[in-house]
Amino acid sequence: MAVILLLFSLLFGAAYAEPYVVVGVGQAKLEQLDVDGHWHQQRFAHQIDQNSSTWRLGGGYQINSWLAVEGDYRDLGEFNSLIRYVEDHEYQNGCTDCDMQAAWLSGDSRGVALSAVVAPDWKVAPMLRAGVMWHWSQFTAHKVYKDGIVSFSREGSASTAPPFNDSGHNWLLGLGVRAGKFDAEVTWFPNIASGGSAYHDIYAFTLSARF
């Protein structure tokens, strides 16, 4: 019994059991866009506005010297991408001279995350995060024309499709360095939906402080 009590005190010691507030800012990157496996990305180039600001605000509870749980609101930023593609029916019919299309995809993603954070109680220590994020996204597609012809630039008029509104939950994984009350971390948010059958991955580099 004494051994069990000793192990329990080491794992869940009162010296470390304390709540805290966490705030962070950083940069996010939209990594990919894919639609049902075989589509424009495997044949035609596209451009993505990869830099977007991101921030987080939440709280945590330090369970013991190496384990904490955190819950926070995350704004993953706004993104724009230029997509060059052909219509699905033409691609699937094996066309060799398809009519090229172009569209700007703009939107944002945000959500609420719950995660476990593992980090040794060292002055400078590695940290690992794993959890789940309930997210919601809104993306709008703008088909771009110039002088009646599909254009590969932002110039010219654009016909705008109704916004894609999507929500769901996906896991997240983070890796970083902890120094005192400060964390530097890269977090991966995979398969964030942007409407219909389109998905993207987001990587966020965040500097956070705990109070």
mmCIF file with all atom_site columns, C-alpha atoms in Angstrom:
data_model
loop_
_atom_site.group_PDB
_atom_site.id
_atom_site.type_symbol
_atom_site.label_atom_id
_atom_site.label_alt_id
_atom_site.label_comp_id
_atom_site.label_asym_id
_atom_site.label_entity_id
_atom_site.label_seq_id
_atom_site.pdbx_PDB_ins_code
_atom_site.Cartn_x
_atom_site.Cartn_y
_atom_site.Cartn_z
_atom_site.occupancy
_atom_site.B_iso_or_equiv
_atom_site.pdbx_formal_charge
_atom_site.auth_seq_id
_atom_site.auth_comp_id
_atom_site.auth_asym_id
_atom_site.auth_atom_id
_atom_site.pdbx_PDB_model_num
ATOM 1   C CA . MET A 1 1   ? 0.000   0.000  0.000   1.00 0.00 ? 1   MET A CA 1
ATOM 2   C CA . ALA A 1 2   ? 2.825   2.395  0.817   1.00 0.00 ? 2   ALA A CA 1
ATOM 3   C CA . VAL A 1 3   ? 4.311   1.820  -2.645  1.00 0.00 ? 3   VAL A CA 1
ATOM 4   C CA . ILE A 1 4   ? 0.951   2.527  -4.305  1.00 0.00 ? 4   ILE A CA 1
ATOM 5   C CA . LEU A 1 5   ? 0.542   5.761  -2.345  1.00 0.00 ? 5   LEU A CA 1
ATOM 6   C CA . LEU A 1 6   ? 4.059   6.817  -3.266  1.00 0.00 ? 6   LEU A CA 1
ATOM 7   C CA . LEU A 1 7   ? 3.453   6.185  -6.960  1.00 0.00 ? 7   LEU A CA 1
ATOM 8   C CA . PHE A 1 8   ? 0.153   8.051  -6.797  1.00 0.00 ? 8   PHE A CA 1
ATOM 9   C CA . SER A 1 9   ? 1.799   11.056 -5.170  1.00 0.00 ? 9   SER A CA 1
ATOM 10  C CA . LEU A 1 10  ? 4.515   11.093 -7.822  1.00 0.00 ? 10  LEU A CA 1
ATOM 11  C CA . LEU A 1 11  ? 2.026   10.900 -10.680 1.00 0.00 ? 11  LEU A CA 1
ATOM 12  C CA . PHE A 1 12  ? -0.544  13.319 -9.296  1.00 0.00 ? 12  PHE A CA 1
ATOM 13  C CA . GLY A 1 13  ? 1.432   15.408 -6.861  1.00 0.00 ? 13  GLY A CA 1
ATOM 14  C CA . ALA A 1 14  ? -0.342  18.398 -5.367  1.00 0.00 ? 14  ALA A CA 1
ATOM 15  C CA . ALA A 1 15  ? 2.717   20.558 -6.022  1.00 0.00 ? 15  ALA A CA 1
ATOM 16  C CA . TYR A 1 16  ? 1.934   20.484 -9.748  1.00 0.00 ? 16  TYR A CA 1
ATOM 17  C CA . ALA A 1 17  ? -1.862  20.337 -9.699  1.00 0.00 ? 17  ALA A CA 1
ATOM 18  C CA . GLU A 1 18  ? -2.763  23.866 -10.730 1.00 0.00 ? 18  GLU A CA 1
ATOM 19  C CA . PRO A 1 19  ? -4.859  25.638 -13.403 1.00 0.00 ? 19  PRO A CA 1
ATOM 20  C CA . TYR A 1 20  ? -3.436  28.237 -15.788 1.00 0.00 ? 20  TYR A CA 1
ATOM 21  C CA . VAL A 1 21  ? -4.347  30.511 -18.691 1.00 0.00 ? 21  VAL A CA 1
ATOM 22  C CA . VAL A 1 22  ? -2.622  30.126 -22.061 1.00 0.00 ? 22  VAL A CA 1
ATOM 23  C CA . VAL A 1 23  ? -2.376  32.661 -24.912 1.00 0.00 ? 23  VAL A CA 1
ATOM 24  C CA . GLY A 1 24  ? -0.468  32.325 -28.172 1.00 0.00 ? 24  GLY A CA 1
ATOM 25  C CA . VAL A 1 25  ? 0.145   33.883 -31.575 1.00 0.00 ? 25  VAL A CA 1
ATOM 26  C CA . GLY A 1 26  ? 1.874   32.634 -34.696 1.00 0.00 ? 26  GLY A CA 1
ATOM 27  C CA . GLN A 1 27  ? 1.751   31.772 -38.371 1.00 0.00 ? 27  GLN A CA 1
ATOM 28  C CA . ALA A 1 28  ? -0.328  29.126 -40.149 1.00 0.00 ? 28  ALA A CA 1
ATOM 29  C CA . LYS A 1 29  ? 0.223   27.395 -43.482 1.00 0.00 ? 29  LYS A CA 1
ATOM 30  C CA . LEU A 1 30  ? -2.333  25.740 -45.756 1.00 0.00 ? 30  LEU A CA 1
ATOM 31  C CA . GLU A 1 31  ? -0.479  22.646 -46.936 1.00 0.00 ? 31  GLU A CA 1
ATOM 32  C CA . GLN A 1 32  ? -2.684  20.967 -49.533 1.00 0.00 ? 32  GLN A CA 1
ATOM 33  C CA . LEU A 1 33  ? -6.054  20.843 -51.237 1.00 0.00 ? 33  LEU A CA 1
ATOM 34  C CA . ASP A 1 34  ? -7.442  17.611 -52.595 1.00 0.00 ? 34  ASP A CA 1
ATOM 35  C CA . VAL A 1 35  ? -10.802 16.623 -54.000 1.00 0.00 ? 35  VAL A CA 1
ATOM 36  C CA . ASP A 1 36  ? -11.730 12.922 -54.070 1.00 0.00 ? 36  ASP A CA 1
ATOM 37  C CA . GLY A 1 37  ? -8.265  11.606 -54.900 1.00 0.00 ? 37  GLY A CA 1
ATOM 38  C CA . HIS A 1 38  ? -7.753  12.323 -58.621 1.00 0.00 ? 38  HIS A CA 1
ATOM 39  C CA . TRP A 1 39  ? -8.409  15.890 -59.614 1.00 0.00 ? 39  TRP A CA 1
ATOM 40  C CA . HIS A 1 40  ? -6.615  19.061 -60.650 1.00 0.00 ? 40  HIS A CA 1
ATOM 41  C CA . GLN A 1 41  ? -3.735  18.909 -58.160 1.00 0.00 ? 41  GLN A CA 1
ATOM 42  C CA . GLN A 1 42  ? -2.181  15.844 -59.773 1.00 0.00 ? 42  GLN A CA 1
ATOM 43  C CA . ARG A 1 43  ? -2.006  17.453 -63.215 1.00 0.00 ? 43  ARG A CA 1
ATOM 44  C CA . PHE A 1 44  ? -2.089  21.226 -62.892 1.00 0.00 ? 44  PHE A CA 1
ATOM 45  C CA . ALA A 1 45  ? -0.130  23.697 -60.795 1.00 0.00 ? 45  ALA A CA 1
ATOM 46  C CA . HIS A 1 46  ? -1.797  25.807 -58.159 1.00 0.00 ? 46  HIS A CA 1
ATOM 47  C CA . GLN A 1 47  ? -0.683  28.650 -55.933 1.00 0.00 ? 47  GLN A CA 1
ATOM 48  C CA . ILE A 1 48  ? -1.481  29.045 -52.262 1.00 0.00 ? 48  ILE A CA 1
ATOM 49  C CA . ASP A 1 49  ? -1.185  32.075 -50.021 1.00 0.00 ? 49  ASP A CA 1
ATOM 50  C CA . GLN A 1 50  ? 0.708   30.115 -47.389 1.00 0.00 ? 50  GLN A CA 1
ATOM 51  C CA . ASN A 1 51  ? 1.126   32.735 -44.676 1.00 0.00 ? 51  ASN A CA 1
ATOM 52  C CA . SER A 1 52  ? -1.698  33.628 -42.360 1.00 0.00 ? 52  SER A CA 1
ATOM 53  C CA . SER A 1 53  ? -1.729  34.810 -38.774 1.00 0.00 ? 53  SER A CA 1
ATOM 54  C CA . THR A 1 54  ? -3.111  32.494 -36.110 1.00 0.00 ? 54  THR A CA 1
ATOM 55  C CA . TRP A 1 55  ? -3.884  32.879 -32.426 1.00 0.00 ? 55  TRP A CA 1
ATOM 56  C CA . ARG A 1 56  ? -5.169  30.836 -29.495 1.00 0.00 ? 56  ARG A CA 1
ATOM 57  C CA . LEU A 1 57  ? -6.727  31.564 -26.104 1.00 0.00 ? 57  LEU A CA 1
ATOM 58  C CA . GLY A 1 58  ? -7.647  29.032 -23.460 1.00 0.00 ? 58  GLY A CA 1
ATOM 59  C CA . GLY A 1 59  ? -6.785  27.355 -20.224 1.00 0.00 ? 59  GLY A CA 1
ATOM 60  C CA . GLY A 1 60  ? -5.082  24.299 -18.877 1.00 0.00 ? 60  GLY A CA 1
ATOM 61  C CA . TYR A 1 61  ? -4.569  22.165 -15.815 1.00 0.00 ? 61  TYR A CA 1
ATOM 62  C CA . GLN A 1 62  ? -1.132  20.848 -14.822 1.00 0.00 ? 62  GLN A CA 1
ATOM 63  C CA . ILE A 1 63  ? -1.881  17.360 -13.516 1.00 0.00 ? 63  ILE A CA 1
ATOM 64  C CA . ASN A 1 64  ? 1.670   16.468 -12.531 1.00 0.00 ? 64  ASN A CA 1
ATOM 65  C CA . SER A 1 65  ? 5.269   17.333 -13.372 1.00 0.00 ? 65  SER A CA 1
ATOM 66  C CA . TRP A 1 66  ? 5.033   16.068 -16.955 1.00 0.00 ? 66  TRP A CA 1
ATOM 67  C CA . LEU A 1 67  ? 1.329   15.967 -17.948 1.00 0.00 ? 67  LEU A CA 1
ATOM 68  C CA . ALA A 1 68  ? -1.241  18.695 -18.524 1.00 0.00 ? 68  ALA A CA 1
ATOM 69  C CA . VAL A 1 69  ? -4.592  19.027 -20.281 1.00 0.00 ? 69  VAL A CA 1
ATOM 70  C CA . GLU A 1 70  ? -5.520  22.147 -22.271 1.00 0.00 ? 70  GLU A CA 1
ATOM 71  C CA . GLY A 1 71  ? -8.669  23.480 -23.861 1.00 0.00 ? 71  GLY A CA 1
ATOM 72  C CA . ASP A 1 72  ? -8.532  26.504 -26.150 1.00 0.00 ? 72  ASP A CA 1
ATOM 73  C CA . TYR A 1 73  ? -10.151 28.452 -28.958 1.00 0.00 ? 73  TYR A CA 1
ATOM 74  C CA . ARG A 1 74  ? -7.973  28.598 -32.095 1.00 0.00 ? 74  ARG A CA 1
ATOM 75  C CA . ASP A 1 75  ? -8.251  30.907 -35.071 1.00 0.00 ? 75  ASP A CA 1
ATOM 76  C CA . LEU A 1 76  ? -6.247  29.198 -37.825 1.00 0.00 ? 76  LEU A CA 1
ATOM 77  C CA . GLY A 1 77  ? -6.319  32.181 -40.166 1.00 0.00 ? 77  GLY A CA 1
ATOM 78  C CA . GLU A 1 78  ? -7.531  33.202 -43.613 1.00 0.00 ? 78  GLU A CA 1
ATOM 79  C CA . PHE A 1 79  ? -6.253  31.603 -46.815 1.00 0.00 ? 79  PHE A CA 1
ATOM 80  C CA . ASN A 1 80  ? -6.377  32.214 -50.556 1.00 0.00 ? 80  ASN A CA 1
ATOM 81  C CA . SER A 1 81  ? -5.427  29.744 -53.284 1.00 0.00 ? 81  SER A CA 1
ATOM 82  C CA . LEU A 1 82  ? -5.404  29.887 -57.086 1.00 0.00 ? 82  LEU A CA 1
ATOM 83  C CA . ILE A 1 83  ? -6.654  26.613 -58.545 1.00 0.00 ? 83  ILE A CA 1
ATOM 84  C CA . ARG A 1 84  ? -6.106  25.552 -62.171 1.00 0.00 ? 84  ARG A CA 1
ATOM 85  C CA . TYR A 1 85  ? -8.310  22.647 -63.157 1.00 0.00 ? 85  TYR A CA 1
ATOM 86  C CA . VAL A 1 86  ? -10.498 20.977 -65.774 1.00 0.00 ? 86  VAL A CA 1
ATOM 87  C CA . GLU A 1 87  ? -14.077 19.883 -65.343 1.00 0.00 ? 87  GLU A CA 1
ATOM 88  C CA . ASP A 1 88  ? -14.511 16.462 -63.729 1.00 0.00 ? 88  ASP A CA 1
ATOM 89  C CA . HIS A 1 89  ? -16.351 14.905 -66.670 1.00 0.00 ? 89  HIS A CA 1
ATOM 90  C CA . GLU A 1 90  ? -13.613 15.963 -69.104 1.00 0.00 ? 90  GLU A CA 1
ATOM 91  C CA . TYR A 1 91  ? -10.834 14.688 -66.861 1.00 0.00 ? 91  TYR A CA 1
ATOM 92  C CA . GLN A 1 92  ? -12.536 11.359 -66.305 1.00 0.00 ? 92  GLN A CA 1
ATOM 93  C CA . ASN A 1 93  ? -13.055 10.913 -70.056 1.00 0.00 ? 93  ASN A CA 1
ATOM 94  C CA . GLY A 1 94  ? -9.271  11.127 -70.577 1.00 0.00 ? 94  GLY A CA 1
ATOM 95  C CA . CYS A 1 95  ? -9.198  14.425 -72.483 1.00 0.00 ? 95  CYS A CA 1
ATOM 96  C CA . THR A 1 96  ? -5.935  15.568 -74.060 1.00 0.00 ? 96  THR A CA 1
ATOM 97  C CA . ASP A 1 97  ? -6.965  19.177 -74.813 1.00 0.00 ? 97  ASP A CA 1
ATOM 98  C CA . CYS A 1 98  ? -9.329  20.084 -72.004 1.00 0.00 ? 98  CYS A CA 1
ATOM 99  C CA . ASP A 1 99  ? -10.641 23.594 -71.409 1.00 0.00 ? 99  ASP A CA 1
ATOM 100 C CA . MET A 1 100 ? -8.557  24.973 -68.542 1.00 0.00 ? 100 MET A CA 1
ATOM 101 C CA . GLN A 1 101 ? -10.441 26.661 -65.719 1.00 0.00 ? 101 GLN A CA 1
ATOM 102 C CA . ALA A 1 102 ? -9.209  28.911 -62.936 1.00 0.00 ? 102 ALA A CA 1
ATOM 103 C CA . ALA A 1 103 ? -10.679 29.858 -59.575 1.00 0.00 ? 103 ALA A CA 1
ATOM 104 C CA . TRP A 1 104 ? -9.657  31.637 -56.402 1.00 0.00 ? 104 TRP A CA 1
ATOM 105 C CA . LEU A 1 105 ? -10.582 29.844 -53.200 1.00 0.00 ? 105 LEU A CA 1
ATOM 106 C CA . SER A 1 106 ? -10.696 32.085 -50.144 1.00 0.00 ? 106 SER A CA 1
ATOM 107 C CA . GLY A 1 107 ? -11.800 31.320 -46.626 1.00 0.00 ? 107 GLY A CA 1
ATOM 108 C CA . ASP A 1 108 ? -10.961 30.764 -42.976 1.00 0.00 ? 108 ASP A CA 1
ATOM 109 C CA . SER A 1 109 ? -10.903 28.029 -40.335 1.00 0.00 ? 109 SER A CA 1
ATOM 110 C CA . ARG A 1 110 ? -11.324 28.160 -36.571 1.00 0.00 ? 110 ARG A CA 1
ATOM 111 C CA . GLY A 1 111 ? -12.359 25.867 -33.775 1.00 0.00 ? 111 GLY A CA 1
ATOM 112 C CA . VAL A 1 112 ? -12.125 24.619 -30.187 1.00 0.00 ? 112 VAL A CA 1
ATOM 113 C CA . ALA A 1 113 ? -9.411  22.132 -29.221 1.00 0.00 ? 113 ALA A CA 1
ATOM 114 C CA . LEU A 1 114 ? -8.938  19.757 -26.294 1.00 0.00 ? 114 LEU A CA 1
ATOM 115 C CA . SER A 1 115 ? -5.526  18.153 -25.928 1.00 0.00 ? 115 SER A CA 1
ATOM 116 C CA . ALA A 1 116 ? -3.050  16.454 -23.612 1.00 0.00 ? 116 ALA A CA 1
ATOM 117 C CA . VAL A 1 117 ? 0.439   17.973 -23.324 1.00 0.00 ? 117 VAL A CA 1
ATOM 118 C CA . VAL A 1 118 ? 3.453   15.931 -22.242 1.00 0.00 ? 118 VAL A CA 1
ATOM 119 C CA . ALA A 1 119 ? 6.669   17.751 -21.257 1.00 0.00 ? 119 ALA A CA 1
ATOM 120 C CA . PRO A 1 120 ? 9.337   16.927 -18.601 1.00 0.00 ? 120 PRO A CA 1
ATOM 121 C CA . ASP A 1 121 ? 9.846   19.397 -15.770 1.00 0.00 ? 121 ASP A CA 1
ATOM 122 C CA . TRP A 1 122 ? 13.156  20.715 -17.105 1.00 0.00 ? 122 TRP A CA 1
ATOM 123 C CA . LYS A 1 123 ? 14.371  24.261 -17.699 1.00 0.00 ? 123 LYS A CA 1
ATOM 124 C CA . VAL A 1 124 ? 14.241  23.550 -21.436 1.00 0.00 ? 124 VAL A CA 1
ATOM 125 C CA . ALA A 1 125 ? 12.305  20.451 -22.474 1.00 0.00 ? 125 ALA A CA 1
ATOM 126 C CA . PRO A 1 126 ? 10.710  18.814 -25.513 1.00 0.00 ? 126 PRO A CA 1
ATOM 127 C CA . MET A 1 127 ? 6.911   18.780 -25.562 1.00 0.00 ? 127 MET A CA 1
ATOM 128 C CA . LEU A 1 128 ? 4.313   16.649 -27.317 1.00 0.00 ? 128 LEU A CA 1
ATOM 129 C CA . ARG A 1 129 ? 0.646   17.493 -27.850 1.00 0.00 ? 129 ARG A CA 1
ATOM 130 C CA . ALA A 1 130 ? -2.168  15.165 -28.955 1.00 0.00 ? 130 ALA A CA 1
ATOM 131 C CA . GLY A 1 131 ? -5.875  15.872 -29.014 1.00 0.00 ? 131 GLY A CA 1
ATOM 132 C CA . VAL A 1 132 ? -8.960  16.679 -30.998 1.00 0.00 ? 132 VAL A CA 1
ATOM 133 C CA . MET A 1 133 ? -10.339 19.867 -32.546 1.00 0.00 ? 133 MET A CA 1
ATOM 134 C CA . TRP A 1 134 ? -13.949 20.702 -33.274 1.00 0.00 ? 134 TRP A CA 1
ATOM 135 C CA . HIS A 1 135 ? -13.680 23.096 -36.221 1.00 0.00 ? 135 HIS A CA 1
ATOM 136 C CA . TRP A 1 136 ? -15.848 25.138 -38.526 1.00 0.00 ? 136 TRP A CA 1
ATOM 137 C CA . SER A 1 137 ? -14.765 26.569 -41.870 1.00 0.00 ? 137 SER A CA 1
ATOM 138 C CA . GLN A 1 138 ? -16.176 28.827 -44.564 1.00 0.00 ? 138 GLN A CA 1
ATOM 139 C CA . PHE A 1 139 ? -14.680 28.930 -48.047 1.00 0.00 ? 139 PHE A CA 1
ATOM 140 C CA . THR A 1 140 ? -15.830 30.775 -51.158 1.00 0.00 ? 140 THR A CA 1
ATOM 141 C CA . ALA A 1 141 ? -14.855 29.925 -54.751 1.00 0.00 ? 141 ALA A CA 1
ATOM 142 C CA . HIS A 1 142 ? -14.441 32.760 -57.267 1.00 0.00 ? 142 HIS A CA 1
ATOM 143 C CA . LYS A 1 143 ? -14.240 31.696 -60.932 1.00 0.00 ? 143 LYS A CA 1
ATOM 144 C CA . VAL A 1 144 ? -12.040 34.314 -62.594 1.00 0.00 ? 144 VAL A CA 1
ATOM 145 C CA . TYR A 1 145 ? -12.539 35.762 -66.083 1.00 0.00 ? 145 TYR A CA 1
ATOM 146 C CA . LYS A 1 146 ? -10.767 38.463 -68.085 1.00 0.00 ? 146 LYS A CA 1
ATOM 147 C CA . ASP A 1 147 ? -12.288 39.754 -71.339 1.00 0.00 ? 147 ASP A CA 1
ATOM 148 C CA . GLY A 1 148 ? -14.602 36.754 -71.369 1.00 0.00 ? 148 GLY A CA 1
ATOM 149 C CA . ILE A 1 149 ? -11.717 34.285 -71.023 1.00 0.00 ? 149 ILE A CA 1
ATOM 150 C CA . VAL A 1 150 ? -10.756 32.317 -67.951 1.00 0.00 ? 150 VAL A CA 1
ATOM 151 C CA . SER A 1 151 ? -7.773  34.103 -66.394 1.00 0.00 ? 151 SER A CA 1
ATOM 152 C CA . PHE A 1 152 ? -4.948  32.839 -64.161 1.00 0.00 ? 152 PHE A CA 1
ATOM 153 C CA . SER A 1 153 ? -4.647  36.109 -62.250 1.00 0.00 ? 153 SER A CA 1
ATOM 154 C CA . ARG A 1 154 ? -6.729  38.070 -59.779 1.00 0.00 ? 154 ARG A CA 1
ATOM 155 C CA . GLU A 1 155 ? -7.546  40.629 -62.476 1.00 0.00 ? 155 GLU A CA 1
ATOM 156 C CA . GLY A 1 156 ? -10.863 40.687 -64.287 1.00 0.00 ? 156 GLY A CA 1
ATOM 157 C CA . SER A 1 157 ? -14.386 39.908 -63.190 1.00 0.00 ? 157 SER A CA 1
ATOM 158 C CA . ALA A 1 158 ? -15.312 36.868 -61.137 1.00 0.00 ? 158 ALA A CA 1
ATOM 159 C CA . SER A 1 159 ? -18.436 34.807 -60.662 1.00 0.00 ? 159 SER A CA 1
ATOM 160 C CA . THR A 1 160 ? -18.792 33.775 -57.037 1.00 0.00 ? 160 THR A CA 1
ATOM 161 C CA . ALA A 1 161 ? -20.266 30.486 -55.884 1.00 0.00 ? 161 ALA A CA 1
ATOM 162 C CA . PRO A 1 162 ? -22.223 30.277 -52.606 1.00 0.00 ? 162 PRO A CA 1
ATOM 163 C CA . PRO A 1 163 ? -19.917 29.879 -49.593 1.00 0.00 ? 163 PRO A CA 1
ATOM 164 C CA . PHE A 1 164 ? -19.026 26.387 -48.407 1.00 0.00 ? 164 PHE A CA 1
ATOM 165 C CA . ASN A 1 165 ? -19.838 26.027 -44.718 1.00 0.00 ? 165 ASN A CA 1
ATOM 166 C CA . ASP A 1 166 ? -18.406 22.958 -43.078 1.00 0.00 ? 166 ASP A CA 1
ATOM 167 C CA . SER A 1 167 ? -17.817 21.696 -39.568 1.00 0.00 ? 167 SER A CA 1
ATOM 168 C CA . GLY A 1 168 ? -16.538 18.555 -37.904 1.00 0.00 ? 168 GLY A CA 1
ATOM 169 C CA . HIS A 1 169 ? -13.869 17.208 -35.611 1.00 0.00 ? 169 HIS A CA 1
ATOM 170 C CA . ASN A 1 170 ? -10.369 15.961 -36.360 1.00 0.00 ? 170 ASN A CA 1
ATOM 171 C CA . TRP A 1 171 ? -7.359  14.990 -34.293 1.00 0.00 ? 171 TRP A CA 1
ATOM 172 C CA . LEU A 1 172 ? -4.337  17.233 -33.878 1.00 0.00 ? 172 LEU A CA 1
ATOM 173 C CA . LEU A 1 173 ? -0.680  16.587 -33.164 1.00 0.00 ? 173 LEU A CA 1
ATOM 174 C CA . GLY A 1 174 ? 1.963   19.045 -31.950 1.00 0.00 ? 174 GLY A CA 1
ATOM 175 C CA . LEU A 1 175 ? 5.692   18.999 -31.298 1.00 0.00 ? 175 LEU A CA 1
ATOM 176 C CA . GLY A 1 176 ? 7.714   21.764 -29.681 1.00 0.00 ? 176 GLY A CA 1
ATOM 177 C CA . VAL A 1 177 ? 10.023  23.081 -26.996 1.00 0.00 ? 177 VAL A CA 1
ATOM 178 C CA . ARG A 1 178 ? 9.050   24.335 -23.536 1.00 0.00 ? 178 ARG A CA 1
ATOM 179 C CA . ALA A 1 179 ? 11.172  26.837 -21.598 1.00 0.00 ? 179 ALA A CA 1
ATOM 180 C CA . GLY A 1 180 ? 9.674   27.863 -18.277 1.00 0.00 ? 180 GLY A CA 1
ATOM 181 C CA . LYS A 1 181 ? 6.257   29.396 -18.952 1.00 0.00 ? 181 LYS A CA 1
ATOM 182 C CA . PHE A 1 182 ? 6.807   29.696 -22.716 1.00 0.00 ? 182 PHE A CA 1
ATOM 183 C CA . ASP A 1 183 ? 6.199   27.196 -25.525 1.00 0.00 ? 183 ASP A CA 1
ATOM 184 C CA . ALA A 1 184 ? 7.298   27.179 -29.171 1.00 0.00 ? 184 ALA A CA 1
ATOM 185 C CA . GLU A 1 185 ? 5.303   24.589 -31.095 1.00 0.00 ? 185 GLU A CA 1
ATOM 186 C CA . VAL A 1 186 ? 4.327   23.324 -34.546 1.00 0.00 ? 186 VAL A CA 1
ATOM 187 C CA . THR A 1 187 ? 0.840   21.810 -34.591 1.00 0.00 ? 187 THR A CA 1
ATOM 188 C CA . TRP A 1 188 ? -0.653  19.733 -37.402 1.00 0.00 ? 188 TRP A CA 1
ATOM 189 C CA . PHE A 1 189 ? -4.398  19.920 -38.104 1.00 0.00 ? 189 PHE A CA 1
ATOM 190 C CA . PRO A 1 190 ? -5.119  17.295 -40.808 1.00 0.00 ? 190 PRO A CA 1
ATOM 191 C CA . ASN A 1 191 ? -8.113  16.971 -43.125 1.00 0.00 ? 191 ASN A CA 1
ATOM 192 C CA . ILE A 1 192 ? -9.910  20.192 -42.282 1.00 0.00 ? 192 ILE A CA 1
ATOM 193 C CA . ALA A 1 193 ? -12.998 20.280 -44.513 1.00 0.00 ? 193 ALA A CA 1
ATOM 194 C CA . SER A 1 194 ? -13.639 23.288 -46.747 1.00 0.00 ? 194 SER A CA 1
ATOM 195 C CA . GLY A 1 195 ? -16.989 22.267 -48.158 1.00 0.00 ? 195 GLY A CA 1
ATOM 196 C CA . GLY A 1 196 ? -18.247 19.433 -50.290 1.00 0.00 ? 196 GLY A CA 1
ATOM 197 C CA . SER A 1 197 ? -15.478 16.863 -50.753 1.00 0.00 ? 197 SER A CA 1
ATOM 198 C CA . ALA A 1 198 ? -12.526 19.270 -50.427 1.00 0.00 ? 198 ALA A CA 1
ATOM 199 C CA . TYR A 1 199 ? -10.014 18.975 -47.598 1.00 0.00 ? 199 TYR A CA 1
ATOM 200 C CA . HIS A 1 200 ? -6.782  20.646 -46.552 1.00 0.00 ? 200 HIS A CA 1
ATOM 201 C CA . ASP A 1 201 ? -4.099  20.280 -43.911 1.00 0.00 ? 201 ASP A CA 1
ATOM 202 C CA . ILE A 1 202 ? -3.039  23.230 -41.765 1.00 0.00 ? 202 ILE A CA 1
ATOM 203 C CA . TYR A 1 203 ? 0.297   23.578 -39.954 1.00 0.00 ? 203 TYR A CA 1
ATOM 204 C CA . ALA A 1 204 ? 0.512   26.266 -37.268 1.00 0.00 ? 204 ALA A CA 1
ATOM 205 C CA . PHE A 1 205 ? 3.690   27.583 -35.644 1.00 0.00 ? 205 PHE A CA 1
ATOM 206 C CA . THR A 1 206 ? 2.712   29.172 -32.344 1.00 0.00 ? 206 THR A CA 1
ATOM 207 C CA . LEU A 1 207 ? 4.507   30.957 -29.518 1.00 0.00 ? 207 LEU A CA 1
ATOM 208 C CA . SER A 1 208 ? 2.481   30.600 -26.314 1.00 0.00 ? 208 SER A CA 1
ATOM 209 C CA . ALA A 1 209 ? 2.718   31.788 -22.735 1.00 0.00 ? 209 ALA A CA 1
ATOM 210 C CA . ARG A 1 210 ? 1.113   30.279 -19.631 1.00 0.00 ? 210 ARG A CA 1
ATOM 211 C CA . PHE A 1 211 ? -0.008  32.365 -16.669 1.00 0.00 ? 211 PHE A CA 1
#
